Amino acid sequence: MGSAELNFRHWAALSLTGLLALTQSAAATCPKSGVPISTGPLSRALITLGRQCRVSLVVQDKSASSIYVPDQTLETPDGSIAPALHQLLEKTALTFTHTGTNAIAIVARSESASDGDNSEPPLLPAEEVTVTGRSLTGSHLRHLKLDSYAPIDVLAQPELEITGAQTISELLKFLPAVSGNSTSTSVTNGGNGTATVTLRGLPASNTLVLINGRRIVNNGFGGEAADLNTIPLSAVDRIEVLKDGASAVYGSDAIAGVVNIILRRDFDGLSVNSYYGQAERGDQQTSSHSITWGAGDDERHLMFSLAHYQQGEIFSRDRDLSSSADNRARGGTDLRSSASPQGYIALSDRVVTSTTDGIQGWTPEDLYNFREHTSALVPSERQSLYIAGNQSVSDSVETFAELMAVRTRSESTMAATPVFTRFDNGDLRISADQIYNPFGEEITDVRKRVLELGPRVQYNNTNTWRFNSGLKGLVDDWQWELTAAAHYTRAKERLANLIDPNRLSAGLKGADICNAETNCTPVNLLGAPGSIDREQLDYIRGENRVDGASRMASLTYIANGPLGENHAGDILAAAGVEIRREAIDFTSTDADGLSLIGGIASGSAQGERLIGEAFGEISVPLKADSLWLDGAVRYSDYSDFGNTANPKMALRWRPTPSLLVRASYATGFKAPTLVDMNQSGHQSQEFLFDPCTNSNAASLPGCNGRADQARIQYLTEFGGNPDLQPETSDNRSIGVVWTPGDYTGFHASLDLFEIRQNDVIDTSPQYLINQNAINNLFGDRVERDDKGDITRVIATRLNIGAREVRGVDASLRYQHQSRELGLIRWSMNSSHMASYLNQLAPGSPIEDLSGTFVDSASGGAGSLPEWKANTGVYWQRGRWEGGYTIHYVSDLQEDFTLSDEFVTRKIDSWSTHDLQVAYGVPVGFRFAIGIDNLLDEAPPFAASAFNDNFDARTYDLTGRYWYTTFSFSM
């Protein structure tokens, strides 16, 4: 039996042990002195009760808003919520029951129930505190039954607290359905200070991020996906993750799923929170502080939240795994750079290096370990302001407004700029008569690390504004909402200590070109470290700046309610229209169209589009309380490429009260982004592999001799395409949900999913290089010199790819209560990727990427584990709380070249353990201490990873991490 199987069995055994340990039912945590409530609508009373008892309460807006209750103190003997609910609902037509382990539902009394029936429904305190008439994510309908036709993960306030997470990206990183190339501040070289989420391993642009069910503006660097760093976690009430396609409901981008971030809007009182954490090794010192206040009455409500977050850095050199780019001892390759401070100087008859002891012969031991000067975790800070308010206009109409402003800053460090005179932009030949050339011959191949410039430092700044305002009301049994939104984000990036290729080119020439009259300063690339003086540095130093803005304005109207009824019950419907304008405008500096040496040229893109959409949904009961047919359709018209219509059909069948079977089919689309269609002038040094560097190069049709084996990066030009069409998809799912009545705290679900995607927009330079070398294709896109080395790759976006992803989601939840032990809850959430079939272009082979890792720096999809899961046991008794969570990522395979041989190696599975204990003082204080990665497990080594020898998008380099939180609420 392999070690991975043992690891998974060990992990599963811990999960089952946690389940078997729950022998008693969980206790409520209400104040034993009771819960006072003020005169007002029942909905507000339930909010107060739910918050005090830390219980999720879900109710229809209509029924809860139209019932008023007087001043009273709800009795909660022994901390139980049931007597309080009986007292509150006694004279109403409502009662309560559980809806799985996540909520208590306030529902209409059964007609057969007697007025004197005081039997106590099952009590299930849970993770979220919500009183809502909003629909579940994935539908605009407000179902009377809390059943969804697709799996939804819900992360709510109490669960957010027990994880200790301080950012949304940190919270979502370990969700089982998240895999692939999500970005965060853990990504340095190739990152830009933003954070995205990738469901099902598909690109971030295939996952739609919403706030309160509404679209938000995408990031300022081209708007390909929403930046999670511009959403403060302190303002979040809960996060709902829909793991199914939803283009029929929300439009473009919802192919892999939807992340709906629900913000606090009905908060009453004052809440102050502080957090401080630090890695056990003394770095990554992180702090956050927030204050939230809210107040209101029956007619109006206002709340605001202020937050500050600051994260310290980790340097690659401070972890054993990432300290060196030479991975031969681990079974990998030597990725140290041939551009060293001493230089790699190729003469006509030998290769030499220049040291303080003079000219010496160059050897592979002169390669440079650039990891000594790179940051592995980006230091960053954010400040945010969130204001939400509403005002009653009449008994049935209310106006509302929301304003959010977020400022983010980050700073990453990379090794000093390397110069490759044969392969970088510009004519970088060193003339034979150049003042610093002692060899008397023209030199074309010099590789030099210009330490004198200092490390490259990348600064990222983003300012985001979001404003939503509108009216909502009730007409008969129909609810309607009219919303106007204006969103704007501006992002700036500055990458310092680069080299201007045109000035360096001039500085490497003889006195006939480089002299005082031409304002040229000769540059010494052939000397020992320290030979480039300040005058030379000032002459060649360059700085890349990117300035981008994304804008979105929209007007949306939606109404929903009962359309009628048939023999089986009410027919529910929703319909709406949306008009949206999107625009981008970003530019970057360059050197007369060339990227600066050591950096990239992001190019520029300007574009806008007008989108008109109409959508509708319907839910038809086919058999009372047991069978429903749901349908949705959305028609979208884009001003720049045309129109599309996408339907969705779903069937929900409840053969018994405890069993739900659900199935759905939908089509989806992802519109090409404005960057995809309009970008020009984008250049970067990509981490790629050229098959012509192998020893069999002579047998490959596209190779002109064996290329330079020391190269790992290639100059690549990307470009937009105004003729792009949308990516299209088909989504299928079937699942079962079991909530047996005999085990009222138990919930189990199993869902099979399939996503088929066509016309995928791709720009894979690795595919171009492979086809060029192996089949002698794309000679116009892969430019090689007379020695067979690649000088430039031209990659323009095309609709050429196809994907098919299949898998299974499974979840188990169980909770009980007892007066002796308190509330104990166990949960397990897992996702299995059975296959990830990927075809880069028509006619190319279809590869199954499930269970593999291909670095995004090489154009790959990242880590796609076959299994990803988490399990945990959470406890609450009185004022004490505790949580123990295990995260698991199964092993992966990677392919790379080792000693001229193409090899496949295993990346080990990874598990981490998180622990938190908290205590709440009755006067409103809460104190917690936690440990992430309790066993100090380092990420598994990946030989083909470009950054720090592991995949930072999937794993965490920090090691054991301690934190403490302090909060006060009143």
mmCIF file with all atom_site columns, N, CA, C and O in Angstrom, residues 393-432:
data_model
loop_
_atom_site.group_PDB
_atom_site.id
_atom_site.type_symbol
_atom_site.label_atom_id
_atom_site.label_alt_id
_atom_site.label_comp_id
_atom_site.label_asym_id
_atom_site.label_entity_id
_atom_site.label_seq_id
_atom_site.pdbx_PDB_ins_code
_atom_site.Cartn_x
_atom_site.Cartn_y
_atom_site.Cartn_z
_atom_site.occupancy
_atom_site.B_iso_or_equiv
_atom_site.pdbx_formal_charge
_atom_site.auth_seq_id
_atom_site.auth_comp_id
_atom_site.auth_asym_id
_atom_site.auth_atom_id
_atom_site.pdbx_PDB_model_num
ATOM 1   N N  . VAL A 1 393 ? -40.345 54.201 2.584   1.00 0.00 ? 393 VAL A N  1
ATOM 2   C CA . VAL A 1 393 ? -41.033 55.253 1.860   1.00 0.00 ? 393 VAL A CA 1
ATOM 3   C C  . VAL A 1 393 ? -42.529 55.168 2.127   1.00 0.00 ? 393 VAL A C  1
ATOM 4   O O  . VAL A 1 393 ? -43.224 56.193 2.248   1.00 0.00 ? 393 VAL A O  1
ATOM 5   N N  . SER A 1 394 ? -43.033 53.951 2.238   1.00 0.00 ? 394 SER A N  1
ATOM 6   C CA . SER A 1 394 ? -44.432 53.705 2.566   1.00 0.00 ? 394 SER A CA 1
ATOM 7   C C  . SER A 1 394 ? -44.504 52.338 3.222   1.00 0.00 ? 394 SER A C  1
ATOM 8   O O  . SER A 1 394 ? -43.481 51.698 3.478   1.00 0.00 ? 394 SER A O  1
ATOM 9   N N  . ASP A 1 395 ? -45.699 51.857 3.469   1.00 0.00 ? 395 ASP A N  1
ATOM 10  C CA . ASP A 1 395 ? -45.850 50.557 4.103   1.00 0.00 ? 395 ASP A CA 1
ATOM 11  C C  . ASP A 1 395 ? -45.303 49.430 3.238   1.00 0.00 ? 395 ASP A C  1
ATOM 12  O O  . ASP A 1 395 ? -44.936 48.365 3.745   1.00 0.00 ? 395 ASP A O  1
ATOM 13  N N  . SER A 1 396 ? -45.223 49.652 1.939   1.00 0.00 ? 396 SER A N  1
ATOM 14  C CA . SER A 1 396 ? -44.821 48.564 1.044   1.00 0.00 ? 396 SER A CA 1
ATOM 15  C C  . SER A 1 396 ? -43.609 48.896 0.181   1.00 0.00 ? 396 SER A C  1
ATOM 16  O O  . SER A 1 396 ? -43.235 48.092 -0.668  1.00 0.00 ? 396 SER A O  1
ATOM 17  N N  . VAL A 1 397 ? -43.009 50.066 0.379   1.00 0.00 ? 397 VAL A N  1
ATOM 18  C CA . VAL A 1 397 ? -41.860 50.461 -0.443  1.00 0.00 ? 397 VAL A CA 1
ATOM 19  C C  . VAL A 1 397 ? -40.742 50.945 0.467   1.00 0.00 ? 397 VAL A C  1
ATOM 20  O O  . VAL A 1 397 ? -40.973 51.670 1.438   1.00 0.00 ? 397 VAL A O  1
ATOM 21  N N  . GLU A 1 398 ? -39.539 50.542 0.119   1.00 0.00 ? 398 GLU A N  1
ATOM 22  C CA . GLU A 1 398 ? -38.353 50.925 0.885   1.00 0.00 ? 398 GLU A CA 1
ATOM 23  C C  . GLU A 1 398 ? -37.247 51.316 -0.067  1.00 0.00 ? 398 GLU A C  1
ATOM 24  O O  . GLU A 1 398 ? -37.087 50.717 -1.141  1.00 0.00 ? 398 GLU A O  1
ATOM 25  N N  . THR A 1 399 ? -36.491 52.339 0.285   1.00 0.00 ? 399 THR A N  1
ATOM 26  C CA . THR A 1 399 ? -35.308 52.715 -0.490  1.00 0.00 ? 399 THR A CA 1
ATOM 27  C C  . THR A 1 399 ? -34.066 52.275 0.260   1.00 0.00 ? 399 THR A C  1
ATOM 28  O O  . THR A 1 399 ? -34.059 52.209 1.501   1.00 0.00 ? 399 THR A O  1
ATOM 29  N N  . PHE A 1 400 ? -33.007 51.968 -0.462  1.00 0.00 ? 400 PHE A N  1
ATOM 30  C CA . PHE A 1 400 ? -31.782 51.479 0.161   1.00 0.00 ? 400 PHE A CA 1
ATOM 31  C C  . PHE A 1 400 ? -30.573 52.016 -0.594  1.00 0.00 ? 400 PHE A C  1
ATOM 32  O O  . PHE A 1 400 ? -30.671 52.428 -1.755  1.00 0.00 ? 400 PHE A O  1
ATOM 33  N N  . ALA A 1 401 ? -29.437 51.994 0.077   1.00 0.00 ? 401 ALA A N  1
ATOM 34  C CA . ALA A 1 401 ? -28.178 52.427 -0.547  1.00 0.00 ? 401 ALA A CA 1
ATOM 35  C C  . ALA A 1 401 ? -27.022 51.718 0.140   1.00 0.00 ? 401 ALA A C  1
ATOM 36  O O  . ALA A 1 401 ? -27.074 51.434 1.347   1.00 0.00 ? 401 ALA A O  1
ATOM 37  N N  . GLU A 1 402 ? -25.984 51.425 -0.626  1.00 0.00 ? 402 GLU A N  1
ATOM 38  C CA . GLU A 1 402 ? -24.769 50.784 -0.118  1.00 0.00 ? 402 GLU A CA 1
ATOM 39  C C  . GLU A 1 402 ? -23.568 51.460 -0.757  1.00 0.00 ? 402 GLU A C  1
ATOM 40  O O  . GLU A 1 402 ? -23.544 51.699 -1.974  1.00 0.00 ? 402 GLU A O  1
ATOM 41  N N  . LEU A 1 403 ? -22.587 51.766 0.051   1.00 0.00 ? 403 LEU A N  1
ATOM 42  C CA . LEU A 1 403 ? -21.350 52.357 -0.442  1.00 0.00 ? 403 LEU A CA 1
ATOM 43  C C  . LEU A 1 403 ? -20.179 51.583 0.137   1.00 0.00 ? 403 LEU A C  1
ATOM 44  O O  . LEU A 1 403 ? -20.121 51.327 1.348   1.00 0.00 ? 403 LEU A O  1
ATOM 45  N N  . MET A 1 404 ? -19.239 51.218 -0.721  1.00 0.00 ? 404 MET A N  1
ATOM 46  C CA . MET A 1 404 ? -18.029 50.548 -0.270  1.00 0.00 ? 404 MET A CA 1
ATOM 47  C C  . MET A 1 404 ? -16.828 51.202 -0.929  1.00 0.00 ? 404 MET A C  1
ATOM 48  O O  . MET A 1 404 ? -16.810 51.427 -2.146  1.00 0.00 ? 404 MET A O  1
ATOM 49  N N  . ALA A 1 405 ? -15.828 51.522 -0.122  1.00 0.00 ? 405 ALA A N  1
ATOM 50  C CA . ALA A 1 405 ? -14.568 52.068 -0.624  1.00 0.00 ? 405 ALA A CA 1
ATOM 51  C C  . ALA A 1 405 ? -13.437 51.246 -0.027  1.00 0.00 ? 405 ALA A C  1
ATOM 52  O O  . ALA A 1 405 ? -13.397 51.025 1.192   1.00 0.00 ? 405 ALA A O  1
ATOM 53  N N  . VAL A 1 406 ? -12.533 50.777 -0.873  1.00 0.00 ? 406 VAL A N  1
ATOM 54  C CA . VAL A 1 406 ? -11.433 49.921 -0.424  1.00 0.00 ? 406 VAL A CA 1
ATOM 55  C C  . VAL A 1 406 ? -10.137 50.396 -1.056  1.00 0.00 ? 406 VAL A C  1
ATOM 56  O O  . VAL A 1 406 ? -10.080 50.679 -2.258  1.00 0.00 ? 406 VAL A O  1
ATOM 57  N N  . ARG A 1 407 ? -9.112  50.482 -0.240  1.00 0.00 ? 407 ARG A N  1
ATOM 58  C CA . ARG A 1 407 ? -7.770  50.860 -0.690  1.00 0.00 ? 407 ARG A CA 1
ATOM 59  C C  . ARG A 1 407 ? -6.815  49.720 -0.356  1.00 0.00 ? 407 ARG A C  1
ATOM 60  O O  . ARG A 1 407 ? -6.731  49.299 0.802   1.00 0.00 ? 407 ARG A O  1
ATOM 61  N N  . THR A 1 408 ? -6.114  49.169 -1.341  1.00 0.00 ? 408 THR A N  1
ATOM 62  C CA . THR A 1 408 ? -5.177  48.074 -1.102  1.00 0.00 ? 408 THR A CA 1
ATOM 63  C C  . THR A 1 408 ? -3.786  48.472 -1.584  1.00 0.00 ? 408 THR A C  1
ATOM 64  O O  . THR A 1 408 ? -3.640  49.172 -2.587  1.00 0.00 ? 408 THR A O  1
ATOM 65  N N  . ARG A 1 409 ? -2.773  48.002 -0.862  1.00 0.00 ? 409 ARG A N  1
ATOM 66  C CA . ARG A 1 409 ? -1.376  48.241 -1.207  1.00 0.00 ? 409 ARG A CA 1
ATOM 67  C C  . ARG A 1 409 ? -0.585  46.955 -0.977  1.00 0.00 ? 409 ARG A C  1
ATOM 68  O O  . ARG A 1 409 ? -0.812  46.249 0.003   1.00 0.00 ? 409 ARG A O  1
ATOM 69  N N  . SER A 1 410 ? 0.349   46.655 -1.880  1.00 0.00 ? 410 SER A N  1
ATOM 70  C CA . SER A 1 410 ? 1.225   45.502 -1.697  1.00 0.00 ? 410 SER A CA 1
ATOM 71  C C  . SER A 1 410 ? 2.594   45.808 -2.287  1.00 0.00 ? 410 SER A C  1
ATOM 72  O O  . SER A 1 410 ? 2.728   46.688 -3.147  1.00 0.00 ? 410 SER A O  1
ATOM 73  N N  . GLU A 1 411 ? 3.573   45.072 -1.822  1.00 0.00 ? 411 GLU A N  1
ATOM 74  C CA . GLU A 1 411 ? 4.955   45.299 -2.257  1.00 0.00 ? 411 GLU A CA 1
ATOM 75  C C  . GLU A 1 411 ? 5.697   43.971 -2.261  1.00 0.00 ? 411 GLU A C  1
ATOM 76  O O  . GLU A 1 411 ? 5.850   43.331 -1.221  1.00 0.00 ? 411 GLU A O  1
ATOM 77  N N  . SER A 1 412 ? 6.134   43.524 -3.430  1.00 0.00 ? 412 SER A N  1
ATOM 78  C CA . SER A 1 412 ? 6.855   42.258 -3.543  1.00 0.00 ? 412 SER A CA 1
ATOM 79  C C  . SER A 1 412 ? 8.277   42.505 -4.021  1.00 0.00 ? 412 SER A C  1
ATOM 80  O O  . SER A 1 412 ? 8.557   43.512 -4.692  1.00 0.00 ? 412 SER A O  1
ATOM 81  N N  . THR A 1 413 ? 9.162   41.597 -3.664  1.00 0.00 ? 413 THR A N  1
ATOM 82  C CA . THR A 1 413 ? 10.584  41.728 -3.986  1.00 0.00 ? 413 THR A CA 1
ATOM 83  C C  . THR A 1 413 ? 11.029  40.561 -4.853  1.00 0.00 ? 413 THR A C  1
ATOM 84  O O  . THR A 1 413 ? 10.689  39.407 -4.568  1.00 0.00 ? 413 THR A O  1
ATOM 85  N N  . MET A 1 414 ? 11.774  40.866 -5.895  1.00 0.00 ? 414 MET A N  1
ATOM 86  C CA . MET A 1 414 ? 12.365  39.846 -6.759  1.00 0.00 ? 414 MET A CA 1
ATOM 87  C C  . MET A 1 414 ? 13.852  40.103 -6.895  1.00 0.00 ? 414 MET A C  1
ATOM 88  O O  . MET A 1 414 ? 14.339  41.202 -6.627  1.00 0.00 ? 414 MET A O  1
ATOM 89  N N  . ALA A 1 415 ? 14.578  39.082 -7.303  1.00 0.00 ? 415 ALA A N  1
ATOM 90  C CA . ALA A 1 415 ? 16.022  39.218 -7.452  1.00 0.00 ? 415 ALA A CA 1
ATOM 91  C C  . ALA A 1 415 ? 16.360  40.302 -8.471  1.00 0.00 ? 415 ALA A C  1
ATOM 92  O O  . ALA A 1 415 ? 15.533  40.672 -9.314  1.00 0.00 ? 415 ALA A O  1
ATOM 93  N N  . ALA A 1 416 ? 17.582  40.812 -8.376  1.00 0.00 ? 416 ALA A N  1
ATOM 94  C CA . ALA A 1 416 ? 18.024  41.879 -9.274  1.00 0.00 ? 416 ALA A CA 1
ATOM 95  C C  . ALA A 1 416 ? 17.862  41.467 -10.734 1.00 0.00 ? 416 ALA A C  1
ATOM 96  O O  . ALA A 1 416 ? 17.875  40.280 -11.082 1.00 0.00 ? 416 ALA A O  1
ATOM 97  N N  . THR A 1 417 ? 17.743  42.460 -11.597 1.00 0.00 ? 417 THR A N  1
ATOM 98  C CA . THR A 1 417 ? 17.457  42.234 -13.020 1.00 0.00 ? 417 THR A CA 1
ATOM 99  C C  . THR A 1 417 ? 18.555  41.425 -13.697 1.00 0.00 ? 417 THR A C  1
ATOM 100 O O  . THR A 1 417 ? 19.742  41.751 -13.598 1.00 0.00 ? 417 THR A O  1
ATOM 101 N N  . PRO A 1 418 ? 18.178  40.345 -14.412 1.00 0.00 ? 418 PRO A N  1
ATOM 102 C CA . PRO A 1 418 ? 19.151  39.604 -15.223 1.00 0.00 ? 418 PRO A CA 1
ATOM 103 C C  . PRO A 1 418 ? 19.169  40.130 -16.654 1.00 0.00 ? 418 PRO A C  1
ATOM 104 O O  . PRO A 1 418 ? 18.133  40.540 -17.183 1.00 0.00 ? 418 PRO A O  1
ATOM 105 N N  . VAL A 1 419 ? 20.318  40.119 -17.271 1.00 0.00 ? 419 VAL A N  1
ATOM 106 C CA . VAL A 1 419 ? 20.459  40.522 -18.676 1.00 0.00 ? 419 VAL A CA 1
ATOM 107 C C  . VAL A 1 419 ? 20.942  39.320 -19.479 1.00 0.00 ? 419 VAL A C  1
ATOM 108 O O  . VAL A 1 419 ? 21.923  38.667 -19.103 1.00 0.00 ? 419 VAL A O  1
ATOM 109 N N  . PHE A 1 420 ? 20.223  39.006 -20.576 1.00 0.00 ? 420 PHE A N  1
ATOM 110 C CA . PHE A 1 420 ? 20.624  37.963 -21.518 1.00 0.00 ? 420 PHE A CA 1
ATOM 111 C C  . PHE A 1 420 ? 20.785  38.656 -22.880 1.00 0.00 ? 420 PHE A C  1
ATOM 112 O O  . PHE A 1 420 ? 19.796  38.925 -23.572 1.00 0.00 ? 420 PHE A O  1
ATOM 113 N N  . THR A 1 421 ? 22.007  38.973 -23.241 1.00 0.00 ? 421 THR A N  1
ATOM 114 C CA . THR A 1 421 ? 22.211  39.823 -24.419 1.00 0.00 ? 421 THR A CA 1
ATOM 115 C C  . THR A 1 421 ? 21.734  39.162 -25.704 1.00 0.00 ? 421 THR A C  1
ATOM 116 O O  . THR A 1 421 ? 21.412  39.858 -26.677 1.00 0.00 ? 421 THR A O  1
ATOM 117 N N  . ARG A 1 422 ? 21.686  37.827 -25.759 1.00 0.00 ? 422 ARG A N  1
ATOM 118 C CA . ARG A 1 422 ? 21.228  37.149 -26.980 1.00 0.00 ? 422 ARG A CA 1
ATOM 119 C C  . ARG A 1 422 ? 19.719  37.139 -27.101 1.00 0.00 ? 422 ARG A C  1
ATOM 120 O O  . ARG A 1 422 ? 19.181  37.037 -28.210 1.00 0.00 ? 422 ARG A O  1
ATOM 121 N N  . PHE A 1 423 ? 19.041  37.222 -25.979 1.00 0.00 ? 423 PHE A N  1
ATOM 122 C CA . PHE A 1 423 ? 17.606  36.927 -26.002 1.00 0.00 ? 423 PHE A CA 1
ATOM 123 C C  . PHE A 1 423 ? 16.725  38.085 -25.551 1.00 0.00 ? 423 PHE A C  1
ATOM 124 O O  . PHE A 1 423 ? 15.520  38.043 -25.770 1.00 0.00 ? 423 PHE A O  1
ATOM 125 N N  . ASP A 1 424 ? 17.271  39.095 -24.903 1.00 0.00 ? 424 ASP A N  1
ATOM 126 C CA . ASP A 1 424 ? 16.456  40.214 -24.464 1.00 0.00 ? 424 ASP A CA 1
ATOM 127 C C  . ASP A 1 424 ? 16.211  41.183 -25.616 1.00 0.00 ? 424 ASP A C  1
ATOM 128 O O  . ASP A 1 424 ? 16.858  41.111 -26.672 1.00 0.00 ? 424 ASP A O  1
ATOM 129 N N  . ASN A 1 425 ? 15.291  42.093 -25.388 1.00 0.00 ? 425 ASN A N  1
ATOM 130 C CA . ASN A 1 425 ? 14.993  43.124 -26.377 1.00 0.00 ? 425 ASN A CA 1
ATOM 131 C C  . ASN A 1 425 ? 16.219  44.005 -26.637 1.00 0.00 ? 425 ASN A C  1
ATOM 132 O O  . ASN A 1 425 ? 17.033  44.240 -25.746 1.00 0.00 ? 425 ASN A O  1
ATOM 133 N N  . GLY A 1 426 ? 16.292  44.534 -27.851 1.00 0.00 ? 426 GLY A N  1
ATOM 134 C CA . GLY A 1 426 ? 17.371  45.448 -28.205 1.00 0.00 ? 426 GLY A CA 1
ATOM 135 C C  . GLY A 1 426 ? 18.550  44.755 -28.868 1.00 0.00 ? 426 GLY A C  1
ATOM 136 O O  . GLY A 1 426 ? 18.698  43.531 -28.815 1.00 0.00 ? 426 GLY A O  1
ATOM 137 N N  . ASP A 1 427 ? 19.393  45.532 -29.480 1.00 0.00 ? 427 ASP A N  1
ATOM 138 C CA . ASP A 1 427 ? 20.639  45.036 -30.079 1.00 0.00 ? 427 ASP A CA 1
ATOM 139 C C  . ASP A 1 427 ? 21.710  45.085 -28.990 1.00 0.00 ? 427 ASP A C  1
ATOM 140 O O  . ASP A 1 427 ? 22.377  46.106 -28.800 1.00 0.00 ? 427 ASP A O  1
ATOM 141 N N  . LEU A 1 428 ? 21.882  43.998 -28.270 1.00 0.00 ? 428 LEU A N  1
ATOM 142 C CA . LEU A 1 428 ? 22.742  43.996 -27.084 1.00 0.00 ? 428 LEU A CA 1
ATOM 143 C C  . LEU A 1 428 ? 24.101  43.374 -27.356 1.00 0.00 ? 428 LEU A C  1
ATOM 144 O O  . LEU A 1 428 ? 24.782  42.906 -26.428 1.00 0.00 ? 428 LEU A O  1
ATOM 145 N N  . ARG A 1 429 ? 24.526  43.389 -28.604 1.00 0.00 ? 429 ARG A N  1
ATOM 146 C CA . ARG A 1 429 ? 25.888  42.922 -28.895 1.00 0.00 ? 429 ARG A CA 1
ATOM 147 C C  . ARG A 1 429 ? 26.899  43.908 -28.296 1.00 0.00 ? 429 ARG A C  1
ATOM 148 O O  . ARG A 1 429 ? 26.714  45.127 -28.369 1.00 0.00 ? 429 ARG A O  1
ATOM 149 N N  . ILE A 1 430 ? 27.953  43.378 -27.724 1.00 0.00 ? 430 ILE A N  1
ATOM 150 C CA . ILE A 1 430 ? 29.027  44.221 -27.170 1.00 0.00 ? 430 ILE A CA 1
ATOM 151 C C  . ILE A 1 430 ? 30.105  44.353 -28.238 1.00 0.00 ? 430 ILE A C  1
ATOM 152 O O  . ILE A 1 430 ? 30.729  43.365 -28.645 1.00 0.00 ? 430 ILE A O  1
ATOM 153 N N  . SER A 1 431 ? 30.304  45.591 -28.687 1.00 0.00 ? 431 SER A N  1
ATOM 154 C CA . SER A 1 431 ? 31.254  45.829 -29.775 1.00 0.00 ? 431 SER A CA 1
ATOM 155 C C  . SER A 1 431 ? 32.674  45.479 -29.342 1.00 0.00 ? 431 SER A C  1
ATOM 156 O O  . SER A 1 431 ? 33.032  45.596 -28.159 1.00 0.00 ? 431 SER A O  1
ATOM 157 N N  . ALA A 1 432 ? 33.469  45.080 -30.326 1.00 0.00 ? 432 ALA A N  1
ATOM 158 C CA . ALA A 1 432 ? 34.864  44.720 -30.032 1.00 0.00 ? 432 ALA A CA 1
ATOM 159 C C  . ALA A 1 432 ? 35.637  45.914 -29.499 1.00 0.00 ? 432 ALA A C  1
ATOM 160 O O  . ALA A 1 432 ? 36.569  45.758 -28.702 1.00 0.00 ? 432 ALA A O  1
#
